PDB file of C-alpha atoms and ligand atoms in Angstrom:
ATOM      1  CA  LEU A  28     108.671  74.658 105.908  1.00 96.00           C
ATOM      2  CA  PHE A  29     109.210  76.625 102.942  1.00 97.00           C
ATOM      3  CA  ILE A  30     112.996  76.181 101.672  1.00 97.00           C
ATOM      4  CA  ASP A  31     113.264  78.656  98.835  1.00 95.00           C
ATOM      5  CA  GLN A  32     115.585  76.904  96.497  1.00 95.00           C
ATOM      6  CA  PRO A  33     114.703  73.878  94.293  1.00 96.00           C
ATOM      7  CA  LEU A  34     114.418  70.524  95.947  1.00 97.00           C
ATOM      8  CA  SER A  35     114.924  66.928  94.700  1.00 97.00           C
ATOM      9  CA  GLU A  36     115.570  63.469  96.161  1.00 95.00           C
ATOM     10  CA  GLY A  37     118.390  63.114  98.791  1.00 96.00           C
ATOM     11  CA  ALA A  38     119.324  66.888  98.548  1.00 96.00           C
ATOM     12  CA  GLU A  39     120.781  68.404 101.783  1.00 95.00           C
ATOM     13  CA  VAL A  40     120.066  72.201 102.632  1.00 97.00           C
ATOM     14  CA  THR A  41     121.233  74.149 105.433  1.00 95.00           C
ATOM     15  CA  LEU A  42     118.769  76.263 107.261  1.00 95.00           C
ATOM     16  CA  ASP A  43     118.913  79.738 107.615  1.00 93.00           C
ATOM     17  CA  SER A  44     119.317  80.921 111.520  1.00 91.00           C
ATOM     18  CA  GLY A  45     115.325  81.644 111.994  1.00 91.00           C
ATOM     19  CA  GLN A  46     114.559  78.577 110.404  1.00 93.00           C
ATOM     20  CA  ALA A  47     117.063  76.577 112.590  1.00 94.00           C
ATOM     21  CA  ASN A  48     115.930  78.372 115.725  1.00 93.00           C
ATOM     22  CA  TYR A  49     112.284  77.539 114.892  1.00 92.00           C
ATOM     23  CA  LEU A  50     113.027  73.791 114.244  1.00 93.00           C
ATOM     24  CA  LEU A  51     115.262  73.101 117.440  1.00 93.00           C
ATOM     25  CA  ASN A  52     114.121  76.015 119.732  1.00 92.00           C
ATOM     26  CA  VAL A  53     110.482  76.269 119.135  1.00 93.00           C
ATOM     27  CA  MET A  54     109.631  72.991 117.764  1.00 93.00           C
ATOM     28  CA  ARG A  55     112.671  71.087 119.738  1.00 94.00           C
ATOM     29  CA  LEU A  56     113.290  68.790 117.133  1.00 95.00           C
ATOM     30  CA  LYS A  57     115.983  66.294 117.167  1.00 95.00           C
ATOM     31  CA  ALA A  58     118.485  64.704 114.541  1.00 95.00           C
ATOM     32  CA  GLY A  59     116.351  62.117 112.839  1.00 96.00           C
ATOM     33  CA  ASP A  60     113.404  63.840 113.580  1.00 97.00           C
ATOM     34  CA  ALA A  61     110.836  64.392 110.513  1.00 97.00           C
ATOM     35  CA  VAL A  62     110.024  67.745 108.687  1.00 97.00           C
ATOM     36  CA  ARG A  63     108.118  68.686 105.798  1.00 97.00           C
ATOM     37  CA  CYS A  64     109.285  71.206 103.084  1.00 97.00           C
ATOM     38  CA  PHE A  65     108.059  73.093 100.130  1.00 97.00           C
ATOM     39  CA  ASP A  66     109.931  74.540  97.683  1.00 97.00           C
ATOM     40  CA  ASP A  67     106.749  76.756  95.441  1.00 97.00           C
ATOM     41  CA  ARG A  68     108.268  74.389  92.547  1.00 96.00           C
ATOM     42  CA  SER A  69     108.114  70.803  93.091  1.00 97.00           C
ATOM     43  CA  GLY A  70     105.665  70.223  96.077  1.00 96.00           C
ATOM     44  CA  GLU A  71     106.143  68.756  99.325  1.00 97.00           C
ATOM     45  CA  TRP A  72     108.981  66.871 100.576  1.00 98.00           C
ATOM     46  CA  GLY A  73     109.384  64.814 103.266  1.00 98.00           C
ATOM     47  CA  ALA A  74     112.908  65.543 105.329  1.00 98.00           C
ATOM     48  CA  GLU A  75     114.610  64.609 108.160  1.00 97.00           C
ATOM     49  CA  LEU A  76     116.621  66.889 109.982  1.00 97.00           C
ATOM     50  CA  SER A  77     120.060  65.340 109.186  1.00 94.00           C
ATOM     51  CA  SER A  78     122.498  67.436 111.689  1.00 92.00           C
ATOM     52  CA  ALA A  79     121.155  69.495 114.538  1.00 89.00           C
ATOM     53  CA  GLY A  80     123.897  71.800 116.060  1.00 84.00           C
ATOM     54  CA  LYS A  81     123.733  74.582 118.814  1.00 76.00           C
ATOM     55  CA  ARG A  82     122.381  77.237 116.228  1.00 73.00           C
ATOM     56  CA  ASP A  83     122.648  75.589 112.766  1.00 83.00           C
ATOM     57  CA  ALA A  84     120.525  72.550 111.131  1.00 93.00           C
ATOM     58  CA  ARG A  85     120.410  70.895 108.052  1.00 96.00           C
ATOM     59  CA  LEU A  86     117.878  69.136 106.469  1.00 97.00           C
ATOM     60  CA  ARG A  87     118.047  65.946 104.126  1.00 97.00           C
ATOM     61  CA  MET A  88     114.987  65.107 101.473  1.00 98.00           C
ATOM     62  CA  VAL A  89     113.946  61.549 102.164  1.00 98.00           C
ATOM     63  CA  ARG A  90     110.577  61.379  99.984  1.00 97.00           C
ATOM     64  CA  HIS A  91     108.835  63.353  97.438  1.00 98.00           C
ATOM     65  CA  LEU A  92     105.202  63.468  98.990  1.00 98.00           C
ATOM     66  CA  ALA A  93     103.013  65.333  96.584  1.00 97.00           C
ATOM     67  CA  PRO A  94     103.196  67.513  93.688  1.00 96.00           C
ATOM     68  CA  ARG A  95     102.909  71.329  93.935  1.00 96.00           C
ATOM     69  CA  GLU A  96      99.249  72.069  94.595  1.00 94.00           C
ATOM     70  CA  PRO A  97      97.479  73.590  91.853  1.00 92.00           C
ATOM     71  CA  VAL A  98      96.423  77.134  92.399  1.00 94.00           C
ATOM     72  CA  PRO A  99      92.832  78.456  91.541  1.00 95.00           C
ATOM     73  CA  ASP A 100      93.171  81.365  88.975  1.00 97.00           C
ATOM     74  CA  LEU A 101      92.199  83.879  91.188  1.00 98.00           C
ATOM     75  CA  TRP A 102      94.297  87.327  91.357  1.00 98.00           C
ATOM     76  CA  LEU A 103      93.868  89.815  94.275  1.00 98.00           C
ATOM     77  CA  VAL A 104      94.231  93.169  93.193  1.00 98.00           C
ATOM     78  CA  ALA A 105      94.246  96.040  96.090  1.00 98.00           C
ATOM     79  CA  ALA A 106      95.219  99.019  96.865  1.00 97.00           C
ATOM     80  CA  PRO A 107      97.800  99.290  99.626  1.00 95.00           C
ATOM     81  CA  ILE A 108      96.374  99.952 102.909  1.00 94.00           C
ATOM     82  CA  LYS A 109      97.728 100.359 106.158  1.00 92.00           C
ATOM     83  CA  ARG A 110     100.397  98.162 107.454  1.00 91.00           C
ATOM     84  CA  GLN A 111      99.159  95.810 109.694  1.00 92.00           C
ATOM     85  CA  ARG A 112      95.908  95.803 107.522  1.00 96.00           C
ATOM     86  CA  ILE A 113      97.615  94.788 104.265  1.00 96.00           C
ATOM     87  CA  ASP A 114      99.992  92.162 106.051  1.00 96.00           C
ATOM     88  CA  TRP A 115      96.732  90.626 107.364  1.00 97.00           C
ATOM     89  CA  MET A 116      95.065  90.859 103.704  1.00 98.00           C
ATOM     90  CA  ALA A 117      97.893  89.263 102.365  1.00 97.00           C
ATOM     91  CA  GLU A 118      98.032  86.299 104.770  1.00 97.00           C
ATOM     92  CA  LYS A 119      94.386  85.764 104.078  1.00 98.00           C
ATOM     93  CA  ALA A 120      94.742  85.674 100.505  1.00 98.00           C
ATOM     94  CA  CYS A 121      97.520  83.098 100.603  1.00 98.00           C
ATOM     95  CA  GLU A 122      95.328  80.987 103.298  1.00 98.00           C
ATOM     96  CA  LEU A 123      92.508  81.375 100.774  1.00 97.00           C
ATOM     97  CA  GLY A 124      94.451  79.961  97.783  1.00 97.00           C
ATOM     98  CA  VAL A 125      94.766  83.202  96.045  1.00 98.00           C
ATOM     99  CA  ASP A 126      97.471  82.705  93.034  1.00 98.00           C
ATOM    100  CA  ARG A 127      98.700  86.246  92.786  1.00 98.00           C
ATOM    101  CA  PHE A 128      98.463  89.230  94.900  1.00 98.00           C
ATOM    102  CA  MET A 129      98.820  92.599  93.001  1.00 98.00           C
ATOM    103  CA  PRO A 130      99.098  96.285  94.822  1.00 97.00           C
ATOM    104  CA  VAL A 131      97.404  98.882  92.887  1.00 97.00           C
ATOM    105  CA  LEU A 132      97.969 102.300  93.209  1.00 96.00           C
ATOM    106  CA  THR A 133      94.920 104.715  93.427  1.00 96.00           C
ATOM    107  CA  ARG A 134      94.307 108.462  93.907  1.00 96.00           C
ATOM    108  CA  ARG A 135      93.089 107.981  97.546  1.00 95.00           C
ATOM    109  CA  SER A 136      95.728 105.169  98.552  1.00 90.00           C
ATOM    110  CA  VAL A 137      97.419 106.521 101.865  1.00 83.00           C
ATOM    111  CA  VAL A 138     100.298 103.945 101.252  1.00 82.00           C
ATOM    112  CA  ASP A 139     102.482 104.601  97.809  1.00 75.00           C
ATOM    113  CA  LYS A 140     105.560 102.264  98.862  1.00 82.00           C
ATOM    114  CA  LEU A 141     105.017  98.693 100.267  1.00 92.00           C
ATOM    115  CA  ASN A 142     107.893  96.578 102.022  1.00 95.00           C
ATOM    116  CA  LEU A 143     107.113  93.562  99.390  1.00 96.00           C
ATOM    117  CA  GLU A 144     109.870  91.472 101.283  1.00 96.00           C
ATOM    118  CA  ARG A 145     107.862  91.765 104.667  1.00 96.00           C
ATOM    119  CA  LEU A 146     104.627  90.795 102.693  1.00 97.00           C
ATOM    120  CA  ARG A 147     106.213  87.774 101.093  1.00 97.00           C
ATOM    121  CA  ALA A 148     107.239  86.916 104.537  1.00 96.00           C
ATOM    122  CA  HIS A 149     103.633  86.935 105.586  1.00 97.00           C
ATOM    123  CA  MET A 150     102.726  84.862 102.817  1.00 98.00           C
ATOM    124  CA  ILE A 151     105.212  82.618 103.606  1.00 97.00           C
ATOM    125  CA  GLU A 152     104.155  82.062 107.175  1.00 96.00           C
ATOM    126  CA  ALA A 153     100.627  81.674 106.296  1.00 98.00           C
ATOM    127  CA  ALA A 154     101.414  78.815 103.536  1.00 97.00           C
ATOM    128  CA  GLU A 155     103.325  77.064 106.305  1.00 96.00           C
ATOM    129  CA  GLN A 156     100.802  77.368 108.854  1.00 96.00           C
ATOM    130  CA  CYS A 157      97.821  76.311 106.147  1.00 97.00           C
ATOM    131  CA  GLY A 158      99.906  74.097 104.546  1.00 95.00           C
ATOM    132  CA  ARG A 159      99.935  75.332 101.198  1.00 96.00           C
ATOM    133  CA  THR A 160     102.474  74.075  98.821  1.00 96.00           C
ATOM    134  CA  ALA A 161     102.325  77.067  96.191  1.00 97.00           C
ATOM    135  CA  LEU A 162     102.851  80.577  97.330  1.00 97.00           C
ATOM    136  CA  PRO A 163     100.868  83.663  95.783  1.00 98.00           C
ATOM    137  CA  GLY A 164     102.739  85.595  93.286  1.00 98.00           C
ATOM    138  CA  LEU A 165     103.633  89.638  94.646  1.00 98.00           C
ATOM    139  CA  ASP A 166     104.001  92.076  92.122  1.00 97.00           C
ATOM    140  CA  GLU A 167     105.577  95.440  92.292  1.00 96.00           C
ATOM    141  CA  PRO A 168     102.620  98.121  93.026  1.00 95.00           C
ATOM    142  CA  VAL A 169     101.297  99.383  89.622  1.00 96.00           C
ATOM    143  CA  LYS A 170      99.224 102.640  88.746  1.00 96.00           C
ATOM    144  CA  LEU A 171      95.182 101.961  88.265  1.00 98.00           C
ATOM    145  CA  ASP A 172      95.186 103.531  84.544  1.00 97.00           C
ATOM    146  CA  ARG A 173      98.438 101.062  83.551  1.00 98.00           C
ATOM    147  CA  LEU A 174      96.684  98.225  85.075  1.00 98.00           C
ATOM    148  CA  LEU A 175      93.419  98.762  83.187  1.00 98.00           C
ATOM    149  CA  ARG A 176      95.279  99.577  79.897  1.00 98.00           C
ATOM    150  CA  ASP A 177      97.058  96.488  79.931  1.00 98.00           C
ATOM    151  CA  TRP A 178      94.537  93.823  81.390  1.00 98.00           C
ATOM    152  CA  PRO A 179      94.573  90.324  80.127  1.00 98.00           C
ATOM    153  CA  GLU A 180      91.716  89.841  77.453  1.00 97.00           C
ATOM    154  CA  ASP A 181      90.537  86.801  79.280  1.00 97.00           C
ATOM    155  CA  ARG A 182      90.303  87.197  82.604  1.00 98.00           C
ATOM    156  CA  THR A 183      86.966  88.686  84.434  1.00 98.00           C
ATOM    157  CA  LEU A 184      87.790  91.755  87.074  1.00 98.00           C
ATOM    158  CA  TYR A 185      85.083  91.542  89.751  1.00 98.00           C
ATOM    159  CA  PHE A 186      85.364  95.236  90.925  1.00 98.00           C
ATOM    160  CA  ALA A 187      84.143  95.333  94.568  1.00 98.00           C
ATOM    161  CA  ASP A 188      81.697  98.319  94.475  1.00 97.00           C
ATOM    162  CA  GLU A 189      80.199  99.627  97.755  1.00 96.00           C
ATOM    163  CA  THR A 190      78.044 102.058  95.494  1.00 95.00           C
ATOM    164  CA  GLY A 191      76.305  99.349  94.361  1.00 91.00           C
ATOM    165  CA  GLY A 192      76.706  96.393  91.434  1.00 93.00           C
ATOM    166  CA  GLU A 193      75.569  93.096  90.855  1.00 96.00           C
ATOM    167  CA  ARG A 194      75.182  90.285  93.409  1.00 96.00           C
ATOM    168  CA  PHE A 195      78.734  88.359  93.745  1.00 97.00           C
ATOM    169  CA  ALA A 196      77.745  84.902  91.950  1.00 97.00           C
ATOM    170  CA  PRO A 197      81.550  84.121  89.927  1.00 97.00           C
ATOM    171  CA  ALA A 198      81.489  81.695  87.013  1.00 95.00           C
ATOM    172  CA  PRO A 199      83.976  79.535  86.797  1.00 95.00           C
ATOM    173  CA  GLY A 200      87.299  81.043  84.643  1.00 97.00           C
ATOM    174  CA  PRO A 201      90.471  83.203  85.050  1.00 98.00           C
ATOM    175  CA  ALA A 202      89.510  85.833  87.549  1.00 98.00           C
ATOM    176  CA  ALA A 203      90.580  88.973  89.486  1.00 98.00           C
ATOM    177  CA  ILE A 204      88.742  90.805  92.677  1.00 98.00           C
ATOM    178  CA  LEU A 205      89.774  94.528  92.733  1.00 98.00           C
ATOM    179  CA  ILE A 206      89.519  96.231  96.073  1.00 98.00           C
ATOM    180  CA  GLY A 207      89.988 100.051  96.923  1.00 98.00           C
ATOM    181  CA  PRO A 208      91.474 101.705  99.491  1.00 97.00           C
ATOM    182  CA  GLU A 209      90.494 102.780 102.981  1.00 95.00           C
ATOM    183  CA  GLY A 210      88.993 106.177 100.892  1.00 96.00           C
ATOM    184  CA  GLY A 211      87.525 104.002  98.246  1.00 97.00           C
ATOM    185  CA  PHE A 212      88.089 104.770  94.527  1.00 97.00           C
ATOM    186  CA  ASP A 213      87.108 108.455  93.206  1.00 95.00           C
ATOM    187  CA  PRO A 214      84.571 108.696  90.853  1.00 96.00           C
ATOM    188  CA  ALA A 215      86.779 109.092  87.564  1.00 97.00           C
ATOM    189  CA  GLU A 216      88.677 105.893  88.599  1.00 98.00           C
ATOM    190  CA  ARG A 217      85.241 104.131  89.042  1.00 97.00           C
ATOM    191  CA  ALA A 218      84.261 105.265  85.530  1.00 97.00           C
ATOM    192  CA  ALA A 219      87.644 103.955  84.316  1.00 98.00           C
ATOM    193  CA  ILE A 220      87.138 100.440  85.561  1.00 98.00           C
ATOM    194  CA  ARG A 221      83.487 100.149  84.525  1.00 97.00           C
ATOM    195  CA  ALA A 222      84.662 101.260  81.195  1.00 98.00           C
ATOM    196  CA  LEU A 223      86.870  97.950  81.256  1.00 98.00           C
ATOM    197  CA  PRO A 224      84.690  95.233  78.825  1.00 98.00           C
ATOM    198  CA  GLN A 225      86.210  92.370  81.451  1.00 98.00           C
ATOM    199  CA  ALA A 226      85.005  94.458  84.467  1.00 98.00           C
ATOM    200  CA  ARG A 227      82.296  93.591  86.592  1.00 98.00           C
ATOM    201  CA  GLY A 228      80.633  95.831  89.378  1.00 97.00           C
ATOM    202  CA  VAL A 229      79.970  93.725  92.358  1.00 98.00           C
ATOM    203  CA  SER A 230      78.384  94.118  95.676  1.00 98.00           C
ATOM    204  CA  LEU A 231      80.034  92.406  98.884  1.00 98.00           C
ATOM    205  CA  GLY A 232      76.077  93.583 100.667  1.00 97.00           C
ATOM    206  CA  PRO A 233      74.845  96.616 102.224  1.00 96.00           C
ATOM    207  CA  ARG A 234      77.578  97.554 104.484  1.00 97.00           C
ATOM    208  CA  ILE A 235      80.757  99.518 104.056  1.00 98.00           C
ATOM    209  CA  LEU A 236      83.576  97.162 104.803  1.00 98.00           C
ATOM    210  CA  ARG A 237      86.995  97.690 105.310  1.00 98.00           C
ATOM    211  CA  ALA A 238      89.295  96.679 102.625  1.00 98.00           C
ATOM    212  CA  GLU A 239      90.738  93.566 104.085  1.00 98.00           C
ATOM    213  CA  THR A 240      87.241  92.218 105.038  1.00 98.00           C
ATOM    214  CA  ALA A 241      85.964  92.785 101.676  1.00 98.00           C
ATOM    215  CA  ALA A 242      89.628  91.087 100.194  1.00 98.00           C
ATOM    216  CA  LEU A 243      88.785  87.940 102.605  1.00 98.00           C
ATOM    217  CA  ALA A 244      84.739  88.069 101.747  1.00 98.00           C
ATOM    218  CA  ALA A 245      85.328  88.163  97.695  1.00 98.00           C
ATOM    219  CA  ALA A 246      88.097  85.794  98.008  1.00 98.00           C
ATOM    220  CA  ALA A 247      86.030  83.279 100.042  1.00 98.00           C
ATOM    221  CA  VAL A 248      83.073  83.565  97.834  1.00 98.00           C
ATOM    222  CA  TRP A 249      84.867  82.913  94.651  1.00 98.00           C
ATOM    223  CA  MET A 250      86.938  80.165  96.278  1.00 97.00           C
ATOM    224  CA  SER A 251      83.579  78.269  96.951  1.00 97.00           C
ATOM    225  CA  MET A 252      81.710  79.203  94.207  1.00 97.00           C
ATOM    226  CA  ALA A 253      84.600  79.608  91.071  1.00 95.00           C
ATOM    227  CA  GLY A 254      87.504  78.095  92.636  1.00 93.00           C
ATOM    228  CA  ASP A 255      88.214  74.676  90.543  1.00 78.00           C
TER     229      ASP A 255
HETATM  230  N1  SAM B 425      83.866 104.308  99.826  1.00 73.76           N
HETATM  231  C1  SAM B 425      83.722 103.606 101.328  1.00 73.76           C
HETATM  232  C2  SAM B 425      82.998 104.702 102.265  1.00 73.76           C
HETATM  233  O1  SAM B 425      82.422 105.074 101.910  1.00 73.76           O
HETATM  234  O2  SAM B 425      83.808 104.618 103.211  1.00 73.76           O
HETATM  235  C3  SAM B 425      85.674 103.391 101.638  1.00 73.76           C
HETATM  236  C4  SAM B 425      86.060 102.363 100.967  1.00 73.76           C
HETATM  237  S1  SAM B 425      85.976 100.430 101.736  1.00 73.76           S
HETATM  238  C5  SAM B 425      86.457 100.950 103.134  1.00 73.76           C
HETATM  239  C6  SAM B 425      87.156  99.921 100.975  1.00 73.76           C
HETATM  240  C7  SAM B 425      86.990  99.145  99.677  1.00 73.76           C
HETATM  241  O3  SAM B 425      86.313  97.824 100.147  1.00 73.76           O
HETATM  242  C8  SAM B 425      86.163  99.793  98.700  1.00 73.76           C
HETATM  243  O4  SAM B 425      86.571 100.304  97.509  1.00 73.76           O
HETATM  244  C9  SAM B 425      85.475  98.482  98.164  1.00 73.76           C
HETATM  245  O5  SAM B 425      86.408  97.609  96.919  1.00 73.76           O
HETATM  246  C10 SAM B 425      85.452  97.415  99.255  1.00 73.76           C
HETATM  247  N2  SAM B 425      84.203  97.323  99.920  1.00 73.76           N
HETATM  248  C11 SAM B 425      83.888  97.827 100.958  1.00 73.76           C
HETATM  249  N3  SAM B 425      82.484  97.503 101.133  1.00 73.76           N
HETATM  250  C12 SAM B 425      81.969  96.971 100.125  1.00 73.76           C
HETATM  251  C13 SAM B 425      80.367  96.078  99.764  1.00 73.76           C
HETATM  252  N4  SAM B 425      79.481  96.261 100.439  1.00 73.76           N
HETATM  253  N5  SAM B 425      80.692  95.727  98.379  1.00 73.76           N
HETATM  254  C14 SAM B 425      81.550  95.365  97.403  1.00 73.76           C
HETATM  255  N6  SAM B 425      82.846  96.496  98.157  1.00 73.76           N
HETATM  256  C15 SAM B 425      83.022  96.950  99.288  1.00 73.76           C
END
């Protein structure tokens, strides 16, 4: 269970109604039962349900189980796509261990404002389901030209390019995967991306994948080949 406050030995936290409902009515836990928590800061804690009222519940941190997991240094930079699909993309990025999710606004993006709260909620749920103790960072959407202008010196930008690129065989090191919108990048954007010294145009095979499929495939390949 994700607790959005710093946890420490003996700390008592009062759960919000959604969490209380989940523990008491979905999981049907009783006072004294054990719950594993994480705060995306100090790692994982063994807690006990110290009080379980009709609608409220409190947890007490009993034992520190593990430090916050080390997170492979991979960012997913993706143009916003339709609501369910970007929710799915954010959930898969979290499950696969991505460190940061950076929405990037491109000329053909059909979506230009994102509900970051909703995306973060999907990533928290994914982390709770898959057992991550570190949440991916989630940035405000940024325009592509600004992203390229401020791109970090030491980070490889693997540009998933369905019009052709080298076989995707990433080496270890700080990395990002760039995925375009449903309509792809336009030629000027493609040229600007390729002009970045840290950019590598990579192919994910001969078919046109949906953006969310490309994001998942590229992140999975990176994790298995370059994730430390
Ligand atoms: N331009 C595409 C078309 O002709 O329909 C639409 C873009 S595709 C639906 C969305 C994004 O997924 C692309 O911008 C690219 O980043 C990525 N992508 C899709 N297929 C890919 C492939 N075979 N290799 C690399 N990237 C791919």
